[in-house]
XYZ file of C-alpha atoms in Angstrom:
101
model
C 120.953 -39.103 83.299
C 118.489 -37.716 85.858
C 115.345 -39.554 86.892
C 113.170 -36.967 85.157
C 115.115 -37.345 81.916
C 114.677 -41.100 81.961
C 110.948 -40.746 82.658
C 110.563 -38.326 79.764
C 112.556 -40.446 77.353
C 110.500 -43.533 78.191
C 107.243 -41.539 78.149
C 106.199 -43.484 81.211
C 105.192 -41.723 84.384
C 106.046 -43.861 87.399
C 104.012 -43.528 90.582
C 105.955 -42.357 93.634
C 103.534 -43.986 96.052
C 101.474 -47.138 96.200
C 98.029 -45.702 95.519
C 96.345 -48.757 97.035
C 97.738 -47.813 100.454
C 97.189 -44.049 100.297
C 93.968 -42.252 99.421
C 94.424 -40.082 96.368
C 92.426 -37.592 94.365
C 92.948 -35.797 91.112
C 94.318 -32.314 90.711
C 90.792 -31.182 89.808
C 89.601 -32.166 93.322
C 91.874 -29.709 95.164
C 90.194 -26.741 96.860
C 91.445 -23.151 96.656
C 94.662 -22.750 98.663
C 95.120 -26.482 99.248
C 98.400 -28.243 98.514
C 99.038 -31.720 97.159
C 101.945 -33.890 96.102
C 101.735 -35.389 92.622
C 101.602 -39.181 92.598
C 101.481 -39.805 88.853
C 99.852 -39.035 85.541
C 97.116 -41.559 84.827
C 98.000 -44.391 82.454
C 95.041 -43.724 80.164
C 96.251 -40.169 79.418
C 97.253 -39.440 75.833
C 101.087 -39.730 75.674
C 101.474 -36.257 74.146
C 99.348 -34.724 76.907
C 101.253 -36.621 79.602
C 104.555 -35.430 78.158
C 103.358 -31.814 78.057
C 102.127 -31.961 81.669
C 105.516 -33.254 82.805
C 107.249 -30.535 80.766
C 105.138 -27.962 82.624
C 106.349 -29.325 85.990
C 103.588 -31.789 86.883
C 105.902 -34.743 87.541
C 105.733 -37.314 90.371
C 106.876 -35.896 93.699
C 106.281 -32.245 92.797
C 104.253 -30.120 95.185
C 101.310 -28.304 93.624
C 98.952 -25.663 95.030
C 95.533 -24.739 93.689
C 95.610 -20.930 93.480
C 92.258 -19.876 91.999
C 89.484 -20.714 89.571
C 88.247 -18.645 86.658
C 84.773 -17.104 87.103
C 83.063 -19.976 85.246
C 85.191 -22.549 87.176
C 87.363 -23.459 84.198
C 90.345 -23.139 83.764
C 92.037 -23.403 87.152
C 95.373 -21.833 88.108
C 97.910 -24.121 89.835
C 101.305 -23.171 91.256
C 103.937 -25.793 90.510
C 107.734 -25.575 90.233
C 107.675 -21.823 90.922
C 105.268 -21.048 88.079
C 101.530 -20.596 87.745
C 99.900 -22.795 85.120
C 96.274 -22.785 83.941
C 94.718 -26.184 83.241
C 91.251 -27.191 82.175
C 89.444 -29.650 84.451
C 89.760 -32.503 81.948
C 93.546 -32.037 81.959
C 93.653 -31.724 85.759
C 91.750 -35.015 86.096
C 94.708 -36.774 84.411
C 96.984 -36.017 87.389
C 96.625 -37.968 90.632
C 97.662 -36.192 93.817
C 97.963 -36.929 97.492
C 96.262 -34.013 99.271
C 98.241 -32.628 102.199
C 96.484 -31.420 105.348
């Protein structure tokens, strides 16, 4: 069984980095064109929402790029796992990322 399969079956998203040692932000904090690596989905996220985010490709270790914002700033388009996905800011705040320079 792959690591992703075990994470999905347990419905627990495990952090890939010790967040106490590395500064992190949420997906909602990324600027247009910036890239980040997903650390984890926050523990206080509804399990169904966390599962859906992982199904869409937002799993720990994945690289994500903020592509563009809608005219009223919500939703935001992210490129992850070769696809573009639109998320509302409240959903994007559930995903912690490590911004890359």
